[in-house]
Amino acid sequence: MADFSELGLSDWLIKQCHQLGITKPTPVQENCMPPILEGRDCMGCAKTGSGKTAAFVLPVLQKLSEDPYGIYCLVLTPTRELAYQIAEQFRVLGKPLGLKDCIVVGGMDMVAQALELSDKPHVVVATPGRLADHIRSSNTFSMSKIQFLIMDEADRLLEQGCTDFTKDLEVILGILPAKRQTLLFSATLTDTLQELKGIAMNRPYFWESTSETRTVEELDQRFILTAERVKDAYLVHLIQTFTDEHDDWSIIVFTNTCKYDARSDSQAHRCAEFLMEALQLQ
Ligand code: AMP
């Protein structure tokens, strides 16, 4: 396996990676970083947890350090949570550059976001709907000089209500320069991702993980098949068992939506309230 310097990464970034315990490139990084650093468009299909975020964050930071200005890079991602995670990796790895980022997602104050955008951040990480709203409603920022358009989880971006997304994407692409590097990353290679091949890409380098599973080997995944009405009881029991046996472990519960919806019984707020009560947490 190559190391980061063989892939063309600068010493300051390698040092930064080492501080975060990132010492050896993962396959998606080893394969996609050199073509990105050479200036090529790239489509990478890699499983979740494979290090695909750093596979685009590191080359962007390297190029940005050679000619820093804002707005240099736009990342589109389907969810707010992913936007925060991506911005965090930019922020941590780009610390020596004094990187300025801006997160543009729904549910946050439009005016504060517009001010941040007009302050020329180096990197904008956005969900398409909110960014398109800003473009439609203001002309206080310019993306006419961006060097990188990155679409993370491109297949999920397309799943988000196709017509709205297509309209939003048209608005966004309308203010981007034709001359740029476009990078698409996705955990799955679906028909919809094939559709995205049409997005002005210039002889993209294409890389797909050869592994058949979509999660990392180290991950121990299990499922419990239960009747709907006892699902919550099973969840509480499971969490109680885990916390009794491993009191220093953290647990993340994923649900299908973040908003409360009386028709659905598995959304984050309701689930969190229910667990707090059942487990008698404060
Ligand atoms: P991602 O697939 O981008 O969601 O990354 C999953 C996690 O792997 C993140 O917490 C990264 O900080 C971490 N990571 C990324 N690249 C490496 C690497 N080369 N070695 C070890 N960890 C890494």
Short mmCIF file of N, CA and C in Angstrom, two decimals, residues 200-262:
data_model
loop_
_atom_site.label_atom_id
_atom_site.label_comp_id
_atom_site.label_asym_id
_atom_site.label_seq_id
_atom_site.Cartn_x
_atom_site.Cartn_y
_atom_site.Cartn_z
N ALA A 200 -21.78 17.51 -16.93
CA ALA A 200 -20.54 18.12 -17.44
C ALA A 200 -19.26 17.60 -16.80
N MET A 201 -18.97 16.33 -17.02
CA MET A 201 -17.71 15.82 -16.49
C MET A 201 -16.76 15.56 -17.65
N ASN A 202 -15.51 15.83 -17.36
CA ASN A 202 -14.53 15.75 -18.42
C ASN A 202 -13.68 14.48 -18.25
N ARG A 203 -13.93 13.48 -19.07
CA ARG A 203 -13.22 12.20 -18.99
C ARG A 203 -12.96 11.80 -17.53
N PRO A 204 -14.03 11.58 -16.74
CA PRO A 204 -13.78 11.35 -15.32
C PRO A 204 -13.00 10.06 -15.07
N TYR A 205 -12.15 10.13 -14.07
CA TYR A 205 -11.50 8.92 -13.59
C TYR A 205 -12.57 8.19 -12.80
N PHE A 206 -12.72 6.90 -13.01
CA PHE A 206 -13.78 6.16 -12.36
C PHE A 206 -13.18 5.09 -11.46
N TRP A 207 -13.61 5.08 -10.22
CA TRP A 207 -13.11 4.04 -9.31
C TRP A 207 -14.24 3.45 -8.49
N GLU A 208 -14.26 2.12 -8.45
CA GLU A 208 -15.28 1.44 -7.66
C GLU A 208 -14.60 0.41 -6.78
N SER A 209 -15.00 0.37 -5.52
CA SER A 209 -14.43 -0.62 -4.62
C SER A 209 -14.79 -2.02 -5.13
N THR A 210 -13.82 -2.92 -5.12
CA THR A 210 -14.10 -4.26 -5.64
C THR A 210 -14.81 -5.12 -4.59
N SER A 211 -14.78 -4.66 -3.35
CA SER A 211 -15.43 -5.42 -2.30
C SER A 211 -16.95 -5.41 -2.49
N GLU A 212 -17.60 -6.54 -2.24
CA GLU A 212 -19.03 -6.62 -2.49
C GLU A 212 -19.86 -6.01 -1.37
N THR A 213 -19.32 -6.05 -0.15
CA THR A 213 -20.10 -5.47 0.95
C THR A 213 -19.97 -3.96 0.92
N ARG A 214 -20.99 -3.29 1.46
CA ARG A 214 -20.97 -1.83 1.42
C ARG A 214 -20.58 -1.22 2.75
N THR A 215 -20.17 -2.05 3.66
CA THR A 215 -19.70 -1.52 4.95
C THR A 215 -18.33 -2.12 5.22
N VAL A 216 -17.59 -1.49 6.10
CA VAL A 216 -16.24 -1.98 6.39
C VAL A 216 -16.28 -3.34 7.09
N GLU A 217 -15.24 -4.15 6.84
CA GLU A 217 -15.20 -5.52 7.37
C GLU A 217 -15.27 -5.56 8.91
N GLU A 218 -14.66 -4.51 9.54
CA GLU A 218 -14.58 -4.51 11.01
C GLU A 218 -15.96 -4.35 11.66
N LEU A 219 -16.92 -3.90 10.88
CA LEU A 219 -18.24 -3.61 11.45
C LEU A 219 -19.02 -4.92 11.67
N ASP A 220 -19.49 -5.10 12.91
CA ASP A 220 -20.29 -6.28 13.24
C ASP A 220 -21.76 -5.85 13.14
N GLN A 221 -22.45 -6.31 12.13
CA GLN A 221 -23.84 -5.87 11.92
C GLN A 221 -24.80 -7.01 12.22
N ARG A 222 -25.86 -6.72 12.96
CA ARG A 222 -26.87 -7.74 13.24
C ARG A 222 -28.24 -7.10 13.13
N PHE A 223 -29.24 -7.90 12.94
CA PHE A 223 -30.59 -7.34 12.96
C PHE A 223 -31.49 -8.20 13.82
N ILE A 224 -32.52 -7.58 14.35
CA ILE A 224 -33.51 -8.32 15.13
C ILE A 224 -34.84 -8.18 14.41
N LEU A 225 -35.43 -9.30 14.10
CA LEU A 225 -36.74 -9.29 13.45
C LEU A 225 -37.80 -9.35 14.54
N THR A 226 -38.57 -8.28 14.68
CA THR A 226 -39.57 -8.28 15.76
C THR A 226 -40.92 -7.83 15.21
N ALA A 227 -41.94 -8.09 15.99
CA ALA A 227 -43.26 -7.53 15.65
C ALA A 227 -43.18 -6.04 15.96
N GLU A 228 -43.90 -5.25 15.16
CA GLU A 228 -43.89 -3.79 15.28
C GLU A 228 -44.17 -3.34 16.73
N ARG A 229 -45.18 -3.99 17.36
CA ARG A 229 -45.61 -3.50 18.67
C ARG A 229 -44.59 -3.73 19.78
N VAL A 230 -43.62 -4.65 19.57
CA VAL A 230 -42.63 -4.87 20.64
C VAL A 230 -41.25 -4.30 20.29
N LYS A 231 -41.21 -3.57 19.19
CA LYS A 231 -39.94 -3.03 18.71
C LYS A 231 -39.27 -2.13 19.76
N ASP A 232 -40.07 -1.22 20.33
CA ASP A 232 -39.51 -0.28 21.32
C ASP A 232 -38.98 -1.03 22.53
N ALA A 233 -39.72 -2.04 22.97
CA ALA A 233 -39.29 -2.80 24.15
C ALA A 233 -37.95 -3.49 23.87
N TYR A 234 -37.81 -4.03 22.67
CA TYR A 234 -36.55 -4.67 22.30
C TYR A 234 -35.40 -3.67 22.32
N LEU A 235 -35.68 -2.48 21.81
CA LEU A 235 -34.64 -1.45 21.75
C LEU A 235 -34.17 -1.09 23.15
N VAL A 236 -35.13 -0.88 24.06
CA VAL A 236 -34.77 -0.53 25.44
C VAL A 236 -33.97 -1.66 26.07
N HIS A 237 -34.42 -2.89 25.85
CA HIS A 237 -33.72 -4.05 26.43
C HIS A 237 -32.28 -4.12 25.91
N LEU A 238 -32.14 -3.92 24.62
CA LEU A 238 -30.82 -3.99 23.98
C LEU A 238 -29.88 -2.93 24.56
N ILE A 239 -30.39 -1.71 24.68
CA ILE A 239 -29.56 -0.62 25.19
C ILE A 239 -29.19 -0.88 26.64
N GLN A 240 -30.18 -1.38 27.40
CA GLN A 240 -29.90 -1.65 28.82
C GLN A 240 -28.82 -2.73 28.95
N THR A 241 -28.92 -3.76 28.14
CA THR A 241 -27.93 -4.84 28.20
C THR A 241 -26.54 -4.31 27.86
N PHE A 242 -26.48 -3.51 26.80
CA PHE A 242 -25.18 -2.96 26.39
C PHE A 242 -24.59 -2.07 27.48
N THR A 243 -25.43 -1.17 28.01
CA THR A 243 -24.87 -0.22 28.98
C THR A 243 -24.52 -0.92 30.29
N ASP A 244 -25.23 -2.00 30.63
CA ASP A 244 -24.87 -2.76 31.84
C ASP A 244 -23.50 -3.41 31.66
N GLU A 245 -23.27 -3.94 30.46
CA GLU A 245 -22.02 -4.67 30.23
C GLU A 245 -20.84 -3.77 29.89
N HIS A 246 -21.14 -2.66 29.22
CA HIS A 246 -20.04 -1.77 28.78
C HIS A 246 -20.43 -0.34 29.12
N ASP A 247 -20.16 0.09 30.35
CA ASP A 247 -20.67 1.42 30.71
C ASP A 247 -19.89 2.56 30.06
N ASP A 248 -18.77 2.25 29.38
CA ASP A 248 -18.04 3.33 28.70
C ASP A 248 -18.32 3.36 27.19
N TRP A 249 -19.27 2.56 26.72
CA TRP A 249 -19.58 2.57 25.28
C TRP A 249 -20.59 3.67 24.96
N SER A 250 -20.47 4.17 23.73
CA SER A 250 -21.49 5.12 23.26
C SER A 250 -22.41 4.40 22.29
N ILE A 251 -23.64 4.84 22.25
CA ILE A 251 -24.61 4.21 21.35
C ILE A 251 -25.26 5.28 20.49
N ILE A 252 -25.34 5.03 19.20
CA ILE A 252 -26.06 5.96 18.32
C ILE A 252 -27.29 5.23 17.80
N VAL A 253 -28.44 5.85 17.91
CA VAL A 253 -29.67 5.26 17.36
C VAL A 253 -30.04 6.03 16.11
N PHE A 254 -30.11 5.35 14.99
CA PHE A 254 -30.51 6.00 13.74
C PHE A 254 -32.00 5.76 13.49
N THR A 255 -32.67 6.81 13.07
CA THR A 255 -34.09 6.65 12.72
C THR A 255 -34.26 7.20 11.30
N ASN A 256 -35.46 6.97 10.72
CA ASN A 256 -35.57 7.34 9.31
C ASN A 256 -35.77 8.83 9.05
N THR A 257 -36.35 9.57 10.00
CA THR A 257 -36.49 11.01 9.78
C THR A 257 -36.14 11.75 11.06
N CYS A 258 -35.84 13.05 10.93
CA CYS A 258 -35.54 13.80 12.14
C CYS A 258 -36.77 14.52 12.68
N LYS A 259 -37.76 14.70 11.81
CA LYS A 259 -38.93 15.49 12.23
C LYS A 259 -39.99 14.61 12.89
N TYR A 260 -40.74 15.22 13.79
CA TYR A 260 -41.85 14.49 14.40
C TYR A 260 -42.96 14.37 13.38
N ASP A 261 -43.49 13.18 13.27
CA ASP A 261 -44.58 12.96 12.34
C ASP A 261 -45.51 11.96 13.01
N ALA A 262 -46.73 12.41 13.32
CA ALA A 262 -47.65 11.55 14.09
C ALA A 262 -47.94 10.24 13.37
#
